[in-house]
Short mmCIF file of C-alpha atoms and ligand atoms in Angstrom, two decimals:
data_model
loop_
_atom_site.label_atom_id
_atom_site.label_comp_id
_atom_site.label_asym_id
_atom_site.label_seq_id
_atom_site.Cartn_x
_atom_site.Cartn_y
_atom_site.Cartn_z
CA MET A 277 81.87 -76.47 -200.68
CA ARG A 278 84.93 -75.98 -198.48
CA ILE A 279 83.56 -74.87 -195.11
CA GLY A 280 85.73 -73.76 -192.19
CA ILE A 281 84.36 -73.82 -188.64
CA ILE A 282 85.93 -71.95 -185.75
CA GLY A 283 85.45 -73.64 -182.35
CA ALA A 284 84.98 -77.31 -181.47
CA GLY A 285 82.32 -76.79 -178.81
CA LEU A 286 78.98 -78.52 -179.36
CA THR A 287 77.75 -75.86 -181.84
CA GLY A 288 80.81 -76.18 -184.07
CA LEU A 289 80.96 -79.97 -183.79
CA THR A 290 77.25 -80.42 -184.58
CA ALA A 291 77.55 -78.11 -187.60
CA ALA A 292 80.66 -80.02 -188.73
CA PHE A 293 78.86 -83.36 -188.26
CA GLU A 294 75.87 -82.24 -190.33
CA LEU A 295 77.90 -80.55 -193.09
CA THR A 296 80.25 -83.54 -193.45
CA ARG A 297 77.20 -85.80 -193.70
CA ARG A 298 75.88 -83.57 -196.49
CA GLY A 299 79.13 -84.06 -198.43
CA HIS A 300 80.92 -80.76 -197.75
CA LYS A 301 84.64 -80.53 -197.14
CA VAL A 302 84.82 -79.40 -193.50
CA THR A 303 87.82 -78.03 -191.60
CA LEU A 304 87.40 -77.28 -187.90
CA TRP A 305 89.89 -75.30 -185.78
CA GLU A 306 89.91 -75.40 -181.98
CA LYS A 307 92.26 -73.31 -179.85
CA GLU A 308 92.27 -75.76 -176.92
CA ASN A 309 93.91 -79.20 -177.05
CA ALA A 310 90.57 -81.00 -176.69
CA VAL A 311 87.07 -80.80 -178.16
CA GLY A 312 83.88 -80.01 -176.20
CA GLY A 313 84.28 -76.31 -175.28
CA GLU A 314 82.24 -75.49 -172.16
CA ALA A 315 81.01 -79.10 -172.09
CA ALA A 316 84.51 -80.63 -172.16
CA ALA A 317 85.56 -83.17 -169.53
CA PHE A 318 88.74 -84.06 -167.65
CA ASP A 319 90.05 -87.14 -165.77
CA ILE A 320 89.14 -87.54 -162.12
CA GLY A 321 88.70 -90.53 -159.78
CA GLY A 322 89.33 -92.98 -162.64
CA ASN A 323 86.46 -91.50 -164.65
CA ARG A 324 85.69 -88.41 -166.75
CA LEU A 325 83.89 -85.35 -165.38
CA GLU A 326 82.73 -82.06 -166.92
CA LYS A 327 84.97 -79.07 -166.10
CA PHE A 328 81.71 -77.21 -165.48
CA TYR A 329 78.82 -79.21 -163.88
CA HIS A 330 76.34 -80.48 -166.51
CA HIS A 331 72.96 -82.20 -166.58
CA ILE A 332 70.07 -82.14 -169.06
CA PHE A 333 66.31 -81.72 -168.93
CA MET A 334 63.57 -83.94 -170.35
CA SER A 335 62.68 -81.09 -172.72
CA ASP A 336 66.15 -81.21 -174.38
CA LYS A 337 64.81 -82.93 -177.50
CA ALA A 338 67.61 -82.01 -179.96
CA LEU A 339 70.22 -83.40 -177.61
CA LEU A 340 68.22 -86.56 -176.93
CA GLY A 341 67.85 -87.12 -180.69
CA LEU A 342 71.57 -86.65 -181.23
CA LEU A 343 72.45 -89.12 -178.44
CA THR A 344 70.36 -91.72 -180.26
CA GLU A 345 72.04 -90.93 -183.58
CA LEU A 346 75.48 -91.30 -181.97
CA ASP A 347 74.53 -94.59 -180.25
CA LEU A 348 74.97 -92.99 -176.82
CA ALA A 349 71.32 -93.10 -175.67
CA SER A 350 71.81 -96.32 -173.69
CA SER A 351 74.36 -94.47 -171.48
CA LEU A 352 71.85 -91.79 -170.46
CA GLN A 353 70.42 -92.00 -166.95
CA TRP A 354 67.52 -90.02 -165.48
CA LEU A 355 68.42 -89.39 -161.86
CA PRO A 356 66.46 -87.64 -159.09
CA SER A 357 67.91 -84.25 -158.22
CA HIS A 358 68.05 -82.84 -154.70
CA VAL A 359 67.92 -79.08 -154.65
CA GLY A 360 68.54 -76.83 -151.64
CA TYR A 361 68.63 -73.16 -150.76
CA TYR A 362 71.08 -71.76 -148.22
CA TYR A 363 69.35 -68.92 -146.44
CA SER A 364 69.77 -67.42 -142.93
CA GLY A 365 72.57 -69.88 -142.09
CA LYS A 366 70.50 -72.98 -142.94
CA ILE A 367 70.04 -75.40 -145.85
CA HIS A 368 66.38 -75.49 -146.86
CA ASN A 369 65.21 -78.39 -148.98
CA PHE A 370 63.72 -77.23 -152.30
CA THR A 371 63.34 -80.55 -154.06
CA THR A 372 59.55 -80.76 -154.44
CA PRO A 373 56.73 -78.18 -154.41
CA VAL A 374 55.82 -79.44 -150.91
CA ASP A 375 59.25 -78.21 -149.72
CA LEU A 376 58.31 -74.75 -150.93
CA LEU A 377 55.18 -74.88 -148.76
CA ARG A 378 57.40 -75.70 -145.76
CA PHE A 379 59.84 -72.82 -146.42
CA LYS A 380 59.48 -70.83 -143.18
CA PRO A 381 61.38 -67.62 -144.14
CA LEU A 382 58.32 -66.76 -146.27
CA GLY A 383 54.83 -66.36 -144.79
CA ILE A 384 52.19 -68.78 -146.03
CA THR A 385 50.60 -66.24 -148.40
CA ASP A 386 53.96 -65.54 -150.06
CA ARG A 387 54.68 -69.28 -150.34
CA LEU A 388 51.35 -69.92 -152.05
CA ARG A 389 51.85 -66.93 -154.30
CA LEU A 390 55.30 -68.19 -155.27
CA GLY A 391 53.89 -71.61 -156.15
CA LEU A 392 51.11 -70.04 -158.24
CA VAL A 393 53.56 -67.78 -160.08
CA SER A 394 55.73 -70.81 -160.96
CA LEU A 395 52.69 -72.75 -162.25
CA TYR A 396 51.50 -69.73 -164.23
CA LEU A 397 54.89 -69.26 -165.90
CA GLN A 398 55.11 -72.93 -166.74
CA ARG A 399 51.79 -72.83 -168.60
CA TYR A 400 52.08 -69.38 -170.19
CA THR A 401 53.25 -69.45 -173.82
CA GLN A 402 53.19 -65.79 -175.00
CA TRP A 403 56.76 -64.94 -173.96
CA GLN A 404 56.77 -61.90 -176.26
CA ASN A 405 54.56 -60.18 -173.68
CA PHE A 406 57.50 -60.35 -171.23
CA GLU A 407 59.97 -58.70 -173.63
CA GLY A 408 59.54 -55.16 -172.36
CA ILE A 409 59.58 -55.82 -168.61
CA THR A 410 62.46 -56.77 -166.34
CA ALA A 411 62.25 -59.94 -164.27
CA GLN A 412 62.69 -57.78 -161.16
CA GLU A 413 59.72 -55.57 -161.99
CA TRP A 414 57.45 -58.47 -162.95
CA LEU A 415 58.36 -60.56 -159.89
CA LEU A 416 57.98 -57.69 -157.44
CA LYS A 417 54.50 -57.11 -158.81
CA ASN A 418 53.36 -60.71 -159.10
CA ALA A 419 55.32 -62.76 -156.55
CA GLY A 420 55.63 -59.97 -154.00
CA LYS A 421 58.40 -57.94 -152.35
CA ARG A 422 59.26 -60.50 -149.69
CA SER A 423 59.60 -63.38 -152.22
CA TYR A 424 61.82 -61.17 -154.32
CA GLU A 425 64.06 -60.25 -151.39
CA VAL A 426 64.33 -63.78 -150.06
CA ILE A 427 64.42 -65.92 -153.22
CA TRP A 428 64.28 -64.33 -156.65
CA GLY A 429 66.62 -61.40 -156.01
CA PRO A 430 69.47 -63.57 -154.65
CA LEU A 431 69.00 -66.12 -157.47
CA LEU A 432 69.11 -63.47 -160.18
CA ARG A 433 72.10 -61.76 -158.54
CA GLY A 434 73.82 -65.16 -158.34
CA LYS A 435 73.51 -65.60 -162.09
CA PHE A 436 73.88 -62.00 -163.29
CA GLY A 437 75.62 -60.05 -160.49
CA ASP A 438 75.07 -56.29 -160.64
CA THR A 439 73.28 -56.61 -163.99
CA ALA A 440 70.44 -58.64 -162.36
CA PRO A 441 67.97 -55.70 -162.26
CA GLN A 442 68.28 -55.35 -166.08
CA ILE A 443 67.44 -58.98 -166.94
CA SER A 444 64.39 -59.48 -169.09
CA MET A 445 61.38 -61.40 -167.78
CA ALA A 446 61.41 -63.25 -171.13
CA TRP A 447 64.76 -64.82 -170.16
CA LEU A 448 63.42 -65.92 -166.76
CA TRP A 449 60.31 -67.36 -168.43
CA GLY A 450 62.53 -69.49 -170.71
CA ARG A 451 64.59 -70.67 -167.77
CA ILE A 452 61.61 -71.63 -165.60
CA ARG A 453 59.85 -73.53 -168.39
CA MET A 454 63.00 -75.49 -169.13
CA ARG A 455 63.46 -76.37 -165.47
CA LEU A 456 59.87 -77.27 -164.57
CA GLY A 457 59.65 -79.34 -167.76
CA SER A 458 61.86 -81.90 -166.00
CA ARG A 459 59.23 -82.67 -163.36
CA ARG A 460 56.53 -85.23 -164.00
CA GLN A 461 53.39 -83.20 -164.83
CA GLY A 462 55.26 -80.18 -163.56
CA ILE A 463 54.79 -81.02 -159.89
CA GLY A 464 56.63 -84.26 -159.04
CA GLN A 465 60.30 -84.58 -158.11
CA GLU A 466 62.62 -83.33 -160.80
CA ARG A 467 64.69 -85.88 -162.74
CA LEU A 468 67.76 -84.73 -164.59
CA GLY A 469 69.67 -86.54 -167.29
CA TYR A 470 73.31 -87.52 -167.00
CA LEU A 471 75.51 -89.35 -169.48
CA LYS A 472 77.55 -92.15 -167.89
CA GLY A 473 81.22 -91.21 -168.35
CA SER A 474 80.32 -87.48 -168.75
CA PHE A 475 78.89 -85.27 -171.48
CA GLY A 476 82.45 -84.94 -172.73
CA ARG A 477 81.63 -88.15 -174.64
CA LEU A 478 79.14 -86.24 -176.76
CA GLY A 479 81.78 -83.89 -178.18
CA GLU A 480 84.29 -86.72 -178.57
CA SER A 481 81.79 -88.89 -180.41
CA LEU A 482 80.79 -86.03 -182.74
CA ALA A 483 84.47 -85.40 -183.48
CA GLN A 484 84.97 -89.07 -184.40
CA ARG A 485 81.99 -88.95 -186.78
CA VAL A 486 83.32 -85.76 -188.41
CA GLN A 487 86.75 -87.33 -188.93
CA SER A 488 85.41 -90.65 -190.19
CA GLY A 489 83.21 -88.68 -192.62
CA GLY A 490 86.31 -86.98 -194.07
CA GLY A 491 86.30 -83.74 -192.04
CA ALA A 492 89.56 -82.38 -190.56
CA ILE A 493 89.84 -81.20 -186.93
CA TYR A 494 92.89 -79.22 -185.80
CA LEU A 495 93.28 -78.94 -182.02
CA GLY A 496 95.55 -76.40 -180.32
CA THR A 497 95.00 -74.24 -183.41
CA PRO A 498 93.53 -70.81 -182.69
CA VAL A 499 92.28 -68.77 -185.64
CA LYS A 500 93.98 -65.39 -185.40
CA ARG A 501 92.29 -63.39 -188.18
CA LEU A 502 89.96 -63.90 -191.10
CA ALA A 503 91.10 -63.07 -194.63
CA ILE A 504 88.53 -60.85 -196.36
CA GLN A 505 88.73 -60.04 -200.09
CA ASP A 506 86.24 -57.83 -201.97
CA GLY A 507 83.64 -58.07 -199.19
CA ARG A 508 83.76 -61.87 -199.01
CA VAL A 509 85.53 -64.25 -196.64
CA ALA A 510 88.49 -65.92 -198.32
CA GLY A 511 89.90 -68.01 -195.49
CA ALA A 512 91.23 -68.25 -191.95
CA ILE A 513 94.65 -67.01 -190.85
CA LEU A 514 96.23 -69.23 -188.20
CA THR A 515 98.77 -68.20 -185.56
CA ASN A 516 101.69 -69.56 -187.60
CA GLY A 517 100.62 -67.22 -190.43
CA ASP A 518 99.20 -69.99 -192.65
CA ILE A 519 96.03 -69.13 -194.57
CA SER A 520 93.46 -71.86 -195.01
CA SER A 521 91.29 -70.96 -198.04
CA GLN A 522 87.55 -71.59 -197.63
CA ASP A 523 84.30 -70.90 -199.48
CA ALA A 524 82.45 -70.19 -196.23
CA ILE A 525 83.35 -69.82 -192.56
CA ILE A 526 81.16 -70.36 -189.50
CA ALA A 527 82.35 -68.79 -186.23
CA THR A 528 80.89 -70.52 -183.14
CA ILE A 529 82.93 -68.45 -180.67
CA SER A 530 81.91 -65.63 -178.31
CA SER A 531 80.96 -62.27 -179.82
CA PRO A 532 84.05 -60.33 -178.56
CA SER A 533 86.38 -63.08 -179.84
CA PHE A 534 84.59 -63.04 -183.21
CA LEU A 535 84.92 -59.27 -183.63
CA SER A 536 88.64 -59.43 -182.86
CA LEU A 537 89.09 -61.74 -185.90
CA VAL A 538 87.36 -59.34 -188.33
CA PRO A 539 88.28 -55.70 -187.67
CA GLU A 540 86.89 -54.84 -191.12
CA MET A 541 83.34 -55.87 -190.12
CA PRO A 542 80.88 -53.11 -191.18
CA SER A 543 80.07 -50.95 -188.17
CA GLU A 544 76.31 -51.49 -188.01
CA TYR A 545 76.63 -55.28 -187.68
CA ALA A 546 79.75 -55.00 -185.49
CA GLY A 547 77.84 -52.62 -183.21
CA LYS A 548 75.03 -55.15 -182.78
CA VAL A 549 77.42 -58.04 -182.11
CA GLY A 550 79.46 -55.95 -179.67
CA GLN A 551 76.42 -54.82 -177.71
CA THR A 552 75.90 -58.02 -175.71
CA ARG A 553 77.71 -58.17 -172.40
CA TYR A 554 78.79 -61.42 -170.77
CA LEU A 555 79.49 -62.71 -167.30
CA ALA A 556 82.37 -65.09 -166.70
CA ALA A 557 82.10 -68.50 -165.02
CA LEU A 558 84.55 -69.57 -162.35
CA CYS A 559 84.31 -73.16 -161.24
CA MET A 560 86.34 -74.96 -158.61
CA VAL A 561 86.19 -78.75 -158.46
CA LEU A 562 87.19 -80.47 -155.20
CA THR A 563 87.48 -84.16 -154.40
CA LEU A 564 86.49 -84.75 -150.77
CA LYS A 565 86.81 -87.53 -148.25
CA GLY A 566 83.24 -87.10 -147.02
CA GLN A 567 79.81 -85.82 -148.05
CA PHE A 568 79.67 -82.02 -147.90
CA SER A 569 75.88 -81.56 -147.78
CA PRO A 570 72.78 -83.69 -148.40
CA VAL A 571 71.82 -81.88 -151.66
CA TYR A 572 73.03 -81.94 -155.27
CA TRP A 573 72.39 -78.32 -156.17
CA LEU A 574 72.64 -75.73 -153.39
CA ASN A 575 71.85 -72.13 -154.33
CA ILE A 576 73.32 -69.58 -151.95
CA GLY A 577 70.85 -66.91 -150.83
CA ASP A 578 73.41 -64.87 -148.88
CA SER A 579 75.05 -61.97 -150.72
CA THR A 580 78.06 -61.96 -148.34
CA PHE A 581 79.23 -65.27 -149.89
CA PRO A 582 81.92 -65.08 -152.59
CA PHE A 583 80.28 -67.90 -154.63
CA VAL A 584 76.73 -68.50 -155.83
CA ALA A 585 76.17 -72.27 -155.59
CA THR A 586 77.72 -75.56 -154.58
CA ILE A 587 76.97 -78.54 -156.79
CA GLU A 588 77.75 -81.89 -155.24
CA GLN A 589 78.13 -84.24 -158.18
CA THR A 590 78.20 -87.29 -155.94
CA ASN A 591 74.75 -86.49 -154.51
CA PHE A 592 73.55 -86.94 -158.10
CA VAL A 593 75.84 -89.63 -159.53
CA SER A 594 77.11 -92.36 -157.17
CA PRO A 595 80.61 -91.82 -155.66
CA SER A 596 81.40 -95.38 -156.82
CA GLU A 597 81.65 -93.89 -160.35
CA TYR A 598 84.66 -91.87 -159.12
CA GLY A 599 86.51 -94.55 -157.13
CA GLY A 600 84.56 -93.69 -153.94
CA LYS A 601 85.60 -90.03 -153.98
CA ARG A 602 83.09 -87.26 -153.27
CA ILE A 603 83.06 -84.44 -155.81
CA LEU A 604 82.00 -80.87 -155.13
CA TYR A 605 81.84 -77.94 -157.57
CA VAL A 606 81.95 -74.43 -156.12
CA SER A 607 80.39 -72.19 -158.74
CA ASN A 608 80.52 -68.51 -159.48
CA TYR A 609 79.30 -66.10 -162.16
CA LEU A 610 81.03 -62.72 -162.11
CA PRO A 611 82.44 -60.00 -164.36
CA ALA A 612 85.80 -61.05 -165.81
CA SER A 613 87.19 -57.82 -164.30
CA SER A 614 86.53 -59.16 -160.75
CA PRO A 615 89.69 -59.79 -158.69
CA LEU A 616 88.34 -63.29 -157.94
CA PHE A 617 88.58 -64.18 -161.64
CA ARG A 618 92.32 -63.57 -161.57
CA MET A 619 93.03 -65.55 -158.38
CA THR A 620 94.99 -68.80 -158.48
CA ALA A 621 93.32 -72.02 -157.32
CA ASP A 622 95.16 -71.81 -153.97
CA GLU A 623 94.13 -68.20 -153.35
CA LEU A 624 90.53 -68.87 -154.27
CA LEU A 625 90.29 -71.97 -152.10
CA LYS A 626 91.61 -70.01 -149.13
CA HIS A 627 89.07 -67.28 -149.83
CA TYR A 628 86.17 -69.76 -150.15
CA LEU A 629 87.07 -71.93 -147.15
CA PRO A 630 85.39 -69.95 -144.30
CA PHE A 631 82.18 -69.78 -146.34
CA LEU A 632 82.22 -73.50 -147.10
CA GLN A 633 82.60 -73.97 -143.33
CA LYS A 634 79.51 -71.84 -142.72
CA ILE A 635 77.51 -74.35 -144.78
CA ASN A 636 79.17 -77.35 -143.13
CA PRO A 637 81.01 -76.43 -139.88
CA ARG A 638 82.77 -79.84 -139.80
CA PHE A 639 84.41 -79.19 -143.18
CA ASP A 640 88.14 -78.41 -143.22
CA THR A 641 91.12 -78.60 -145.57
CA GLY A 642 91.87 -82.15 -144.38
CA TRP A 643 88.79 -83.28 -146.32
CA ILE A 644 90.20 -82.05 -149.63
CA GLY A 645 92.11 -84.31 -152.00
CA GLU A 646 92.52 -82.80 -155.48
CA TYR A 647 91.34 -79.38 -156.52
CA HIS A 648 91.02 -77.90 -160.00
CA LEU A 649 90.00 -74.46 -161.21
CA PHE A 650 88.25 -73.82 -164.53
CA LYS A 651 87.45 -70.41 -166.00
CA GLU A 652 85.33 -69.28 -168.93
CA GLU A 653 85.44 -65.57 -169.69
CA TYR A 654 82.39 -65.39 -171.99
CA ALA A 655 80.05 -67.82 -170.25
CA GLN A 656 76.68 -66.11 -169.78
CA PRO A 657 75.25 -63.49 -172.14
CA VAL A 658 73.41 -60.74 -170.25
CA VAL A 659 69.86 -60.49 -171.61
CA PRO A 660 68.19 -57.09 -171.00
CA ILE A 661 64.64 -56.05 -171.98
CA ASN A 662 63.74 -55.99 -175.67
CA TYR A 663 66.77 -58.15 -176.39
CA SER A 664 65.24 -59.69 -179.54
CA GLY A 665 65.95 -56.39 -181.33
CA GLN A 666 69.66 -56.59 -180.55
CA ILE A 667 70.31 -60.17 -181.75
CA PRO A 668 72.67 -60.18 -184.74
CA ALA A 669 71.68 -62.28 -187.78
CA HIS A 670 73.66 -65.47 -188.44
CA SER A 671 74.59 -64.19 -191.93
CA THR A 672 77.05 -61.34 -191.58
CA PRO A 673 77.46 -58.50 -194.14
CA ILE A 674 80.69 -60.24 -195.23
CA LYS A 675 79.67 -62.80 -197.85
CA GLY A 676 80.28 -66.42 -196.81
CA LEU A 677 80.84 -65.51 -193.14
CA TYR A 678 78.40 -66.71 -190.46
CA LEU A 679 78.12 -66.25 -186.70
CA SER A 680 76.45 -68.81 -184.46
CA ASN A 681 76.77 -68.47 -180.69
CA THR A 682 74.87 -68.32 -177.39
CA THR A 683 73.84 -64.68 -177.86
CA GLN A 684 71.44 -65.88 -180.59
CA ILE A 685 69.24 -68.42 -178.76
CA TYR A 686 66.95 -66.05 -176.85
CA PRO A 687 64.46 -66.44 -175.18
CA GLU A 688 65.99 -69.80 -174.28
CA ASP A 689 68.89 -69.97 -171.87
CA ARG A 690 72.21 -71.34 -173.07
CA GLY A 691 72.75 -75.08 -172.83
CA MET A 692 74.02 -78.09 -174.75
CA ASN A 693 70.58 -78.62 -176.32
CA GLN A 694 70.57 -75.07 -177.67
CA ALA A 695 74.16 -75.46 -178.96
CA ILE A 696 73.11 -78.59 -180.87
CA GLN A 697 70.02 -76.83 -182.28
CA LEU A 698 72.23 -73.92 -183.34
CA GLY A 699 74.73 -76.27 -184.98
CA PHE A 700 72.05 -77.96 -187.11
CA LYS A 701 70.44 -74.61 -187.92
CA ILE A 702 73.63 -72.95 -189.10
CA ALA A 703 74.65 -76.03 -191.10
CA GLY A 704 71.32 -75.89 -192.95
CA LEU A 705 71.66 -72.17 -193.57
CA VAL A 706 75.21 -72.40 -194.93
CA ALA A 707 74.60 -75.52 -197.01
C1 LIG B 1827 79.35 -73.24 -165.53
C2 LIG B 1827 78.57 -73.80 -166.68
C3 LIG B 1827 77.61 -74.77 -166.44
C4 LIG B 1827 76.84 -75.27 -167.48
N1 LIG B 1827 75.90 -76.21 -167.19
C5 LIG B 1827 75.14 -76.72 -168.19
C6 LIG B 1827 74.20 -77.75 -167.94
O1 LIG B 1827 74.03 -78.20 -166.80
N2 LIG B 1827 73.47 -78.21 -168.98
C7 LIG B 1827 73.62 -77.74 -170.25
O2 LIG B 1827 72.93 -78.21 -171.17
N3 LIG B 1827 74.52 -76.76 -170.53
C8 LIG B 1827 75.27 -76.24 -169.54
N4 LIG B 1827 76.19 -75.27 -169.81
C9 LIG B 1827 76.20 -74.62 -171.14
C10 LIG B 1827 76.78 -75.45 -172.26
O3 LIG B 1827 77.96 -76.11 -171.89
C11 LIG B 1827 77.09 -74.46 -173.40
O4 LIG B 1827 75.96 -73.68 -173.69
C12 LIG B 1827 77.50 -75.15 -174.68
O5 LIG B 1827 78.44 -76.18 -174.44
C13 LIG B 1827 78.08 -74.08 -175.60
O6 LIG B 1827 78.60 -74.65 -176.76
P1 LIG B 1827 79.20 -73.74 -177.92
O7 LIG B 1827 79.80 -74.64 -178.92
O8 LIG B 1827 78.15 -72.79 -178.40
O9 LIG B 1827 80.30 -72.81 -177.24
P2 LIG B 1827 81.70 -73.23 -176.54
O10 LIG B 1827 81.52 -74.49 -175.79
O11 LIG B 1827 82.15 -72.01 -175.82
O12 LIG B 1827 82.66 -73.52 -177.78
C14 LIG B 1827 83.38 -72.53 -178.46
C15 LIG B 1827 84.76 -73.12 -178.77
O13 LIG B 1827 85.49 -72.18 -179.55
C16 LIG B 1827 86.84 -72.24 -179.17
N5 LIG B 1827 87.50 -70.99 -179.63
C17 LIG B 1827 87.33 -69.73 -179.16
N6 LIG B 1827 88.08 -68.85 -179.87
C18 LIG B 1827 88.72 -69.58 -180.82
C19 LIG B 1827 89.62 -69.23 -181.87
N7 LIG B 1827 90.02 -67.98 -182.08
N8 LIG B 1827 90.10 -70.23 -182.67
C20 LIG B 1827 89.71 -71.52 -182.47
N9 LIG B 1827 88.87 -71.89 -181.48
C21 LIG B 1827 88.37 -70.93 -180.68
C22 LIG B 1827 86.78 -72.38 -177.67
O14 LIG B 1827 87.97 -72.89 -177.11
C23 LIG B 1827 85.59 -73.37 -177.53
O15 LIG B 1827 86.02 -74.72 -177.51
C24 LIG B 1827 77.03 -74.78 -168.79
C25 LIG B 1827 78.03 -73.86 -169.05
C26 LIG B 1827 78.81 -73.37 -168.02
C27 LIG B 1827 79.89 -72.36 -168.31
#
């Protein structure tokens, strides 16, 4: 079969890899000039680094299997992670469960309750029971009002902004299980996986396998429309007007981008696809002369801050990997309509600076070497209660046309592992 794939992120590349291996004639189009999508990397400090911070968990089995298949497993390192929480003008260590017991802003009863709730969620398997209740409601009832105000509320707002009160408890369950699965027996220090030379290598290696297996990859080639004839997909229309005829097409792009390619999509399916809202990701990468903080991942529990976390790559991976430079990500999730999303790198840095100085008062612009800004409009699907009923099927009502994206992995949270699982799944379905 001739199979076209839109998007060379990890979903599209994995599907292309599998379909090429099964003997299909695969053509993959990517609008950017490089493969990898959200997990793409760029050059910095003589090495490669993800545009958006990336690590993996021990529970990421599909990804671990693929690394072995691609002969990349020997480059994977399991490194201790240092997690912190910025609250009331102070960095609190949150690396081990003992740190939680020392967290003074909560009384001892709330701290114990928080620990018990985390253990309970890690062991509980019937996530369907969480479908009809919001995370806010469940946490207020089970972890308590104070824990919600101090910890859970700010964390949920950091990830989902104003939509935080709508988020399903089933989503939070998936997220917590994934995270605690990277601690030994659920209680030791967390270890996270990192691929030497960046996870960008994963996409690049998949692309090489696709090409050596006879598949074609066109970079800098956005698909503009799909050609539909008699209720079946006939091919992809590119920006230069060329039509590439195909027997089947898999779209691995965001739901709004997908709908814009097929205005003739029947309204019931289009309505379902169009229902999911997204938050955008805004990520600034700075190279610094010195260490910014002692932690790798610092969640910000202060709603006056214009960003939600700092991620100091070089508190995770040694600075020697980047020519001795320190690397800091300043991360944000926000609606794409936010004025911050439209700011230039210079404007945003100026806006962030006083808040970075609140975390580290010694920090100033003299510390900064390079800075880069990366944006992703459709980064995080918003997952409200009873979301399973609003997930569109992979097979669309247009024959031969398939959709496979991060809105379809619930109750798991989006990640490279889920993209790889999706890629294999859709390849099997189409083949
Ligand atoms: C800030 C941030 C941090 C993250 N951290 C982690 C992490 O620590 N660990 C982890 O496992 N995952 C992480 N992820 C998630 C992970 O990177 C993604 O879930 C995964 O890479 C998604 O892959 P995908 O192929 O489904 O989508 P994408 O990577 O979005 O790929 C879709 C591709 O389609 C292309 N495209 C769009 N429209 C068109 C068109 N019309 N024509 C042609 N091409 C088109 C896009 O350019 C893109 O390359 C993070 C993501 C973000 C944003």
